[in-house]
Amino acid sequence: MSALRKKFGSDYQVVTTTSSSHQKDKRRKRQRFVDKNGRCNVQHGNLGGETSRYLSDLFTTLVDLKWRWNLFIFILTYTVAWLFMASMWWVIAYIRGDLNRTHDEKYTPCVANVYNFPSAFLFFIETEATIGYGHRYITDKCPEGIILFLFQSILGSIVDAFLIGCMFIKMSQPKKRAETLMFSENAAISMRDGKLTLMFRVGNLRNSHMVSAQIRCKLLKSRQTPEGEFLPLDQLELDVGFSTGADQLFLVSPLTICHVIDNKSPFYELSQRSMQTEQFEIVVILEGIVETTGMTCQARTSYTEDEVLWGHRFFPVISLEEGFFKVDYSQFHATFEVPTPPYSAKEQDEALLMSSPLMAPSLCNSGEKNSSLDCLELLEDSESTNKLPAKVQKMTGRDGLPRKLLRMSSTTSEMTYSLGELPMKLQRISSVPGVSEEKQVTKTTKIATEAISKSVADLPPKLQRLAGGGGRMDGHLPPKLRKMNSDRFT
């Protein structure tokens, strides 16, 4: 961060003042894809003949209807069924002539004490609801009445199962549980752990937990492909910890969800200035199993570019009381300003790379496994790399010395980078403080040559011959070693 302050200068100090004034500006109103309450603003039109698909799944269609339509269908279905069945009993009594012989004690009617439509309707209700007052009852002299009674029982069971089941499912829908799951009104972008991070907060108002809670984020943004195709609502995934398992939440207290803005993030080139002209929407999806019912629940919300606060951080809401942790939901949506560079993560990475060019080996090691030689070659070819000392540059042209050994003398960081491949004695001498760079290079070269010569003498004769390119190495060995080798060869 100190390098950023030196590079960006006074612009870094303007962050807190500009962000506060930006929040006071009038927010632009535009159409949202997902409302803050999770409702999707999508209407299906011009279905044509596809509307028959709704009737094929009538139960789900009824459950998806609004409550006023559900109640209307519930009352209408029972009313029609009752009137229809009461009419059937009245028709049977009318055809048999039971209505005209109600006072004849010697006559056995189909249904006792049914002499008009209201009495037939009451008999049906008493039978359907199994009230059984005992005043009206069916007799054994009416076979058509027995058949109608069986049909009434079957039809009544079907209607009860369908309508009551529909109402029960609608009342116990898990989306009602989602109303007690909270999302912060705004998202925030600030530095966390040295990285630019997008953050928002989620919370659970109930004491019952959400089992296996998982959170996902989608970025909705229009774009045009290289082929010229325009995508109005292109969906991109925002990583909120999928690779590390941080997206699996233990949602007991409010949590701050983080998306690190790195080179893999869609927001890698997003800065405070460009965010004023960008148009995007972040859709947050929280899923989990309701502990009390075992049903899957999903809560949704969204954040537009106007609801993302640059240079803000959320207030802490958890405090330790006597024997328990207390959550203060009055500060759930509150944020405060923090010093944040107004530049994008890409600009910050480029600034750090230019201010510290010797970070190239560490950048190489951060990705795939690269050898130290590849990283050093990348450092040599880079235009932003500082030149090595003149004496070291002159020595690098010699063929008799390794390139790694010569580059090690340029800086302490480079020397430490390649010390692991040198003998222990050479490492100790190279790491002595207070020795100048030129002396270190001279001593390092001399000791490396002696170490290589001594190590060759310990090899078997065949390997010595191979190391010498097929001939003897007597011209490069001390007299004592030449004599020992001549004895071995003879």
XYZ file of C-alpha atoms in Angstrom:
490
model
C 0.000 0.000 0.000
C 2.923 2.372 0.587
C 3.982 1.901 -3.029
C 0.475 2.814 -4.151
C 0.539 5.971 -2.070
C 3.834 7.040 -3.615
C 2.657 6.328 -7.157
C -0.830 7.750 -6.992
C 0.129 10.669 -4.799
C -2.545 13.074 -3.685
C -5.240 11.206 -5.579
C -5.218 8.603 -2.837
C -6.269 11.159 -0.260
C -9.347 12.198 -2.232
C -11.095 8.854 -1.787
C -12.988 9.548 1.405
C -14.232 12.967 0.306
C -15.405 11.923 -3.146
C -17.149 8.778 -1.917
C -19.250 10.690 0.607
C -20.356 13.225 -1.984
C -21.100 10.452 -4.436
C -23.528 8.830 -2.005
C -25.491 12.047 -1.708
C -26.133 12.234 -5.440
C -29.499 11.228 -6.740
C -29.530 7.559 -7.554
C -30.489 6.524 -11.016
C -33.643 4.469 -11.241
C -33.718 1.672 -13.758
C -35.474 -1.612 -14.267
C -34.253 -4.431 -12.066
C -34.167 -8.078 -13.001
C -34.616 -9.196 -9.367
C -36.261 -6.984 -6.752
C -34.852 -6.515 -3.282
C -37.503 -8.895 -1.918
C -36.411 -11.607 -4.349
C -39.255 -11.346 -6.864
C -38.134 -11.768 -10.469
C -39.471 -9.116 -12.850
C -40.121 -11.504 -15.720
C -43.427 -12.015 -17.516
C -44.014 -14.744 -20.072
C -46.014 -13.682 -23.085
C -47.150 -15.024 -26.467
C -47.255 -18.578 -25.197
C -49.690 -19.612 -27.913
C -50.679 -23.248 -27.533
C -48.282 -23.769 -24.643
C -50.907 -22.680 -22.093
C -52.224 -26.253 -22.017
C -49.086 -27.195 -20.129
C -50.440 -25.327 -17.094
C -53.537 -27.532 -17.016
C -51.459 -30.687 -17.249
C -49.888 -29.722 -13.917
C -53.006 -28.357 -12.277
C -51.832 -28.878 -8.698
C -48.683 -26.767 -9.145
C -50.697 -24.167 -11.031
C -53.078 -23.789 -8.094
C -50.228 -23.582 -5.606
C -48.514 -20.840 -7.639
C -51.679 -18.715 -7.752
C -52.131 -15.790 -5.432
C -53.993 -16.261 -2.186
C -57.136 -14.470 -3.326
C -57.483 -16.786 -6.297
C -56.781 -19.819 -4.160
C -59.529 -18.901 -1.701
C -61.946 -18.165 -4.515
C -61.318 -21.551 -6.162
C -61.528 -23.317 -2.778
C -64.931 -21.823 -1.924
C -66.276 -22.153 -5.450
C -65.301 -25.834 -5.750
C -66.952 -26.844 -2.474
C -70.059 -24.780 -3.210
C -70.535 -26.308 -6.652
C -69.901 -29.843 -5.358
C -72.402 -29.452 -2.505
C -75.107 -27.976 -4.718
C -74.588 -30.646 -7.337
C -74.816 -33.545 -4.886
C -77.801 -32.016 -3.063
C -79.535 -31.657 -6.420
C -78.896 -35.343 -7.151
C -80.582 -36.373 -3.885
C -83.515 -34.051 -4.607
C -83.893 -35.491 -8.134
C -84.026 -39.046 -6.764
C -86.684 -38.038 -4.228
C -88.652 -36.202 -6.912
C -88.578 -39.135 -9.374
C -89.626 -41.655 -6.724
C -92.426 -39.391 -5.508
C -91.048 -39.087 -2.005
C -91.796 -35.361 -1.935
C -95.587 -35.904 -2.193
C -95.828 -38.737 0.367
C -93.879 -37.282 3.212
C -96.754 -37.726 5.697
C -97.617 -41.311 4.710
C -96.426 -43.468 7.552
C -96.809 -46.733 5.576
C -94.577 -45.520 2.723
C -90.796 -46.063 2.878
C -88.982 -43.212 1.062
C -85.420 -43.341 -0.299
C -84.265 -40.863 2.324
C -86.381 -40.305 5.384
C -87.562 -36.768 6.115
C -86.389 -35.337 2.738
C -89.387 -33.475 1.309
C -87.789 -30.421 -0.466
C -84.436 -29.115 -1.728
C -83.249 -27.597 1.582
C -83.856 -30.869 3.368
C -81.922 -32.707 0.598
C -79.082 -30.218 0.943
C -78.968 -30.721 4.708
C -78.913 -34.505 4.261
C -75.902 -34.206 1.951
C -74.017 -31.951 4.387
C -74.727 -34.286 7.302
C -73.481 -37.252 5.284
C -70.406 -35.499 3.857
C -69.315 -34.042 7.153
C -70.274 -37.223 9.058
C -72.323 -35.150 11.445
C -75.210 -37.639 11.506
C -78.055 -35.992 13.438
C -80.165 -39.153 12.980
C -83.283 -37.380 11.717
C -82.520 -37.923 8.010
C -81.147 -41.250 6.850
C -81.061 -43.466 3.781
C -83.200 -46.618 3.665
C -82.634 -50.025 2.091
C -85.545 -49.635 -0.327
C -83.530 -47.273 -2.581
C -80.738 -48.932 -4.655
C -80.147 -45.770 -6.664
C -79.644 -43.915 -3.406
C -77.003 -46.428 -2.308
C -75.098 -45.969 -5.588
C -75.284 -42.190 -5.236
C -74.051 -42.481 -1.662
C -70.942 -44.399 -2.802
C -70.267 -41.852 -5.560
C -70.615 -39.018 -3.044
C -68.082 -40.594 -0.702
C -65.498 -41.099 -3.440
C -65.973 -37.648 -4.954
C -65.848 -35.977 -1.554
C -62.557 -37.685 -0.680
C -60.976 -36.574 -3.967
C -62.097 -32.971 -3.564
C -60.914 -32.847 0.043
C -57.514 -34.327 -0.762
C -56.951 -31.972 -3.700
C -58.116 -28.684 -2.204
C -56.980 -29.211 1.375
C -53.599 -30.488 0.162
C -53.245 -27.460 -2.075
C -54.022 -25.068 0.753
C -51.665 -26.865 3.137
C -48.767 -26.750 0.680
C -49.376 -23.082 -0.015
C -49.452 -22.214 3.686
C -46.278 -24.175 4.403
C -44.286 -22.896 1.440
C -40.621 -22.397 2.430
C -40.480 -19.000 0.752
C -42.278 -17.650 3.804
C -39.236 -18.763 5.795
C -37.137 -16.648 3.444
C -38.795 -13.515 4.804
C -36.804 -13.952 8.034
C -33.511 -14.102 6.100
C -31.964 -10.652 5.758
C -29.602 -9.112 3.239
C -27.866 -5.795 3.640
C -29.382 -2.946 1.680
C -26.049 -2.102 0.054
C -22.876 -3.877 -0.915
C -19.442 -2.410 -0.233
C -16.038 -2.449 -1.905
C -12.924 -1.890 0.191
C -9.581 -3.439 1.004
C -9.513 -6.638 3.048
C -6.337 -8.643 3.655
C -4.539 -6.435 1.162
C -6.951 -7.182 -1.692
C -9.834 -5.238 -3.164
C -12.986 -7.065 -2.043
C -16.711 -6.843 -2.740
C -18.720 -7.486 0.440
C -22.335 -7.770 1.539
C -24.012 -9.084 4.675
C -26.577 -11.845 5.327
C -28.413 -12.683 8.535
C -30.998 -15.032 10.037
C -33.657 -13.548 12.306
C -34.902 -16.877 13.691
C -33.261 -19.079 16.272
C -33.887 -22.124 14.078
C -30.961 -22.744 11.792
C -30.679 -23.127 8.054
C -29.136 -26.539 7.463
C -26.554 -26.817 4.651
C -26.869 -23.129 3.829
C -25.084 -22.193 0.613
C -24.759 -18.843 -1.122
C -24.188 -18.044 -4.794
C -23.781 -14.812 -6.732
C -24.532 -14.015 -10.354
C -23.448 -10.906 -12.242
C -26.000 -9.765 -14.814
C -24.477 -7.483 -17.388
C -25.091 -6.813 -21.054
C -22.230 -7.399 -23.444
C -21.473 -7.911 -27.097
C -19.558 -10.911 -28.361
C -16.670 -10.609 -30.854
C -19.071 -11.977 -33.460
C -21.414 -9.018 -32.924
C -24.101 -10.849 -30.932
C -25.655 -8.714 -28.193
C -26.414 -10.468 -24.879
C -28.778 -8.278 -22.812
C -28.611 -10.326 -19.599
C -25.377 -12.268 -19.674
C -24.876 -14.237 -16.439
C -21.398 -14.507 -14.942
C -20.475 -16.354 -11.770
C -18.960 -14.419 -8.871
C -16.726 -16.567 -6.720
C -17.690 -16.144 -3.057
C -15.576 -19.018 -1.764
C -16.539 -21.974 -3.922
C -12.929 -23.161 -4.223
C -12.251 -22.824 -0.483
C -15.664 -23.912 0.858
C -16.452 -20.452 2.214
C -19.768 -20.500 0.359
C -21.033 -23.149 2.822
C -22.429 -20.994 5.636
C -22.989 -21.637 9.323
C -25.691 -18.996 9.489
C -26.163 -18.507 13.219
C -25.111 -14.862 13.357
C -24.822 -12.259 10.567
C -22.009 -13.039 8.138
C -20.153 -10.844 5.683
C -19.832 -12.533 2.303
C -16.688 -11.599 0.362
C -15.767 -11.736 -3.297
C -12.075 -11.084 -3.887
C -11.529 -8.932 -6.955
C -8.552 -10.565 -8.661
C -7.568 -11.258 -12.257
C -10.285 -13.939 -12.467
C -13.052 -11.615 -11.285
C -15.407 -9.813 -13.715
C -14.697 -6.673 -11.651
C -10.934 -6.808 -12.253
C -10.997 -3.607 -14.328
C -13.699 -1.871 -12.268
C -12.648 1.384 -10.596
C -14.514 4.025 -8.650
C -14.718 6.250 -11.712
C -15.805 3.539 -14.142
C -18.491 2.342 -11.740
C -20.357 5.600 -12.329
C -20.877 4.678 -15.979
C -21.237 0.903 -15.641
C -24.596 -0.862 -15.512
C -24.751 -4.233 -13.829
C -26.779 -6.166 -11.286
C -25.491 -8.637 -8.702
C -28.049 -11.334 -7.886
C -27.493 -13.106 -4.557
C -29.092 -16.524 -3.981
C -29.127 -18.086 -0.513
C -30.317 -21.697 -0.277
C -30.717 -24.028 2.647
C -32.924 -26.571 4.378
C -35.377 -25.333 6.996
C -34.512 -27.098 10.234
C -38.096 -27.375 11.487
C -39.759 -28.642 8.290
C -36.902 -30.160 6.295
C -37.983 -28.273 3.164
C -35.566 -26.438 0.892
C -35.738 -22.666 1.171
C -34.331 -20.056 -1.198
C -33.931 -16.344 -0.545
C -32.898 -13.856 -3.212
C -31.936 -10.225 -3.521
C -29.932 -8.040 -5.869
C -27.589 -5.059 -5.889
C -27.348 -2.604 -8.767
C -24.322 -0.422 -9.427
C -25.945 2.396 -7.407
C -26.160 0.134 -4.363
C -22.453 -0.758 -4.321
C -20.589 1.659 -2.042
C -16.936 2.199 -2.903
C -14.635 2.636 0.087
C -17.096 1.437 2.741
C -17.093 -1.287 5.353
C -19.852 -2.771 7.501
C -20.251 -1.940 11.159
C -19.662 -4.834 13.583
C -22.936 -6.124 15.038
C -21.782 -8.853 17.447
C -20.809 -8.088 21.027
C -19.943 -10.349 23.943
C -22.328 -10.105 26.877
C -22.502 -12.091 30.099
C -22.293 -15.653 28.874
C -23.651 -15.108 25.353
C -23.106 -13.206 22.131
C -25.531 -10.421 21.301
C -26.403 -9.352 17.766
C -27.453 -5.737 17.278
C -29.590 -5.697 14.132
C -29.956 -1.923 14.275
C -26.456 -1.720 12.748
C -27.045 -4.523 10.256
C -27.212 -2.224 7.210
C -24.841 0.471 8.519
C -21.506 1.135 6.828
C -18.649 3.553 7.375
C -15.986 4.938 5.068
C -12.447 3.591 5.028
C -9.404 4.690 2.970
C -9.601 2.775 -0.309
C -7.694 3.437 -3.541
C -10.101 4.618 -6.258
C -8.282 2.488 -8.817
C -9.187 -0.924 -10.134
C -7.485 -4.110 -9.009
C -5.766 -4.314 -12.391
C -4.293 -0.828 -12.024
C -3.108 -1.626 -8.516
C -1.395 -4.814 -9.666
C 0.331 -2.949 -12.481
C 1.458 -0.237 -10.077
C 2.914 -2.773 -7.665
C 4.669 -4.562 -10.512
C 6.255 -1.357 -11.820
C 7.306 -0.149 -8.374
C 8.844 -3.511 -7.430
C 10.115 -5.296 -10.571
C 11.930 -8.011 -8.616
C 8.572 -9.414 -7.618
C 8.474 -11.220 -10.967
C 9.933 -14.505 -9.563
C 7.330 -14.565 -6.826
C 4.574 -13.830 -9.360
C 5.804 -16.729 -11.449
C 5.691 -19.086 -8.480
C 2.176 -17.984 -7.525
C 0.616 -19.772 -10.480
C 1.762 -22.970 -12.162
C 5.013 -24.606 -11.121
C 7.784 -22.762 -12.990
C 11.494 -23.244 -12.642
C 13.653 -20.499 -11.205
C 15.433 -20.174 -14.532
C 12.175 -19.385 -16.363
C 11.317 -16.687 -13.848
C 14.760 -15.162 -14.141
C 14.545 -15.166 -17.918
C 11.165 -13.437 -17.632
C 12.761 -10.866 -15.370
C 15.598 -10.288 -17.861
C 13.260 -9.824 -20.843
C 10.837 -7.474 -19.062
C 11.104 -3.825 -20.037
C 10.325 -2.675 -16.507
C 13.218 -4.626 -14.941
C 16.061 -2.597 -13.438
C 19.485 -3.259 -14.919
C 22.002 -5.319 -12.962
C 25.282 -3.766 -11.766
C 27.837 -3.152 -14.503
C 30.366 -5.654 -13.211
C 27.762 -8.365 -12.909
C 26.521 -7.632 -16.445
C 30.082 -8.035 -17.692
C 30.487 -11.318 -15.880
C 27.227 -12.728 -17.224
C 28.740 -12.870 -20.693
C 31.340 -15.413 -19.639
C 30.616 -18.969 -20.510
C 32.477 -20.466 -17.602
C 30.003 -19.389 -14.899
C 26.347 -20.360 -14.362
C 23.777 -17.640 -15.090
C 21.952 -18.216 -11.818
C 25.119 -17.744 -9.811
C 25.896 -14.405 -11.438
C 22.352 -13.076 -11.167
C 22.329 -13.965 -7.498
C 24.738 -11.138 -6.747
C 22.475 -8.351 -8.052
C 20.222 -8.119 -5.023
C 19.786 -9.857 -1.738
C 16.363 -11.169 -2.754
C 17.726 -12.769 -5.939
C 20.659 -14.267 -4.042
C 18.324 -15.816 -1.495
C 16.127 -17.091 -4.315
C 18.946 -19.296 -5.740
C 20.995 -20.135 -2.619
C 19.198 -23.444 -2.168
C 21.002 -24.904 -5.190
C 24.563 -24.035 -3.985
C 26.813 -25.998 -1.592
C 26.454 -25.241 2.108
C 29.827 -23.532 2.319
C 28.962 -21.287 -0.567
C 25.608 -20.427 0.989
C 27.237 -19.400 4.266
C 29.790 -17.196 2.538
C 27.195 -15.630 0.265
C 24.942 -14.731 3.171
C 27.647 -12.914 5.223
C 26.439 -9.352 5.916
C 28.713 -6.416 5.266
C 30.422 -7.886 2.210
C 30.208 -5.746 -0.885
C 28.562 -6.987 -4.022
C 31.793 -7.023 -6.039
C 33.686 -9.043 -3.438
C 30.793 -11.451 -3.122
C 30.809 -12.054 -6.873
C 34.606 -12.671 -6.924
C 34.572 -14.995 -3.938
C 31.469 -16.756 -5.137
C 33.033 -17.431 -8.531
C 36.267 -18.745 -7.033
C 34.589 -20.969 -4.462
C 32.113 -22.327 -6.993
C 34.967 -23.342 -9.307
C 36.847 -25.064 -6.476
C 33.698 -26.836 -5.265
C 32.980 -28.143 -8.755
C 36.551 -29.360 -9.199
C 36.579 -31.154 -5.867
C 33.222 -32.752 -6.488
C 34.417 -34.183 -9.811
C 37.314 -35.930 -8.087
C 34.861 -37.925 -5.980
C 33.125 -39.419 -9.010
C 33.934 -42.892 -10.414
C 36.372 -42.969 -13.316
C 33.687 -43.506 -15.929
C 31.668 -40.534 -14.714
C 34.798 -38.425 -14.560
C 35.479 -39.239 -18.183
C 31.905 -38.377 -19.099
C 32.112 -35.113 -17.184
C 35.247 -34.194 -19.053
C 33.626 -34.725 -22.405
C 35.236 -38.110 -23.015
C 38.814 -37.118 -22.064
C 40.754 -36.631 -18.865
C 40.348 -33.580 -16.687
C 43.981 -33.567 -15.519
C 44.604 -30.076 -16.755
C 41.941 -28.697 -14.463
C 42.791 -30.678 -11.302
C 45.383 -30.050 -8.569
C 48.668 -32.051 -8.855
C 47.689 -34.406 -6.051
C 44.410 -35.301 -7.717
C 46.113 -35.692 -11.123
C 48.507 -38.222 -9.596
C 45.643 -40.123 -7.949
C 43.738 -40.226 -11.213
C 46.771 -41.410 -13.161
C 47.176 -44.273 -10.693
C 43.552 -45.257 -11.160
C 43.681 -45.127 -14.936
C 46.879 -47.226 -15.039
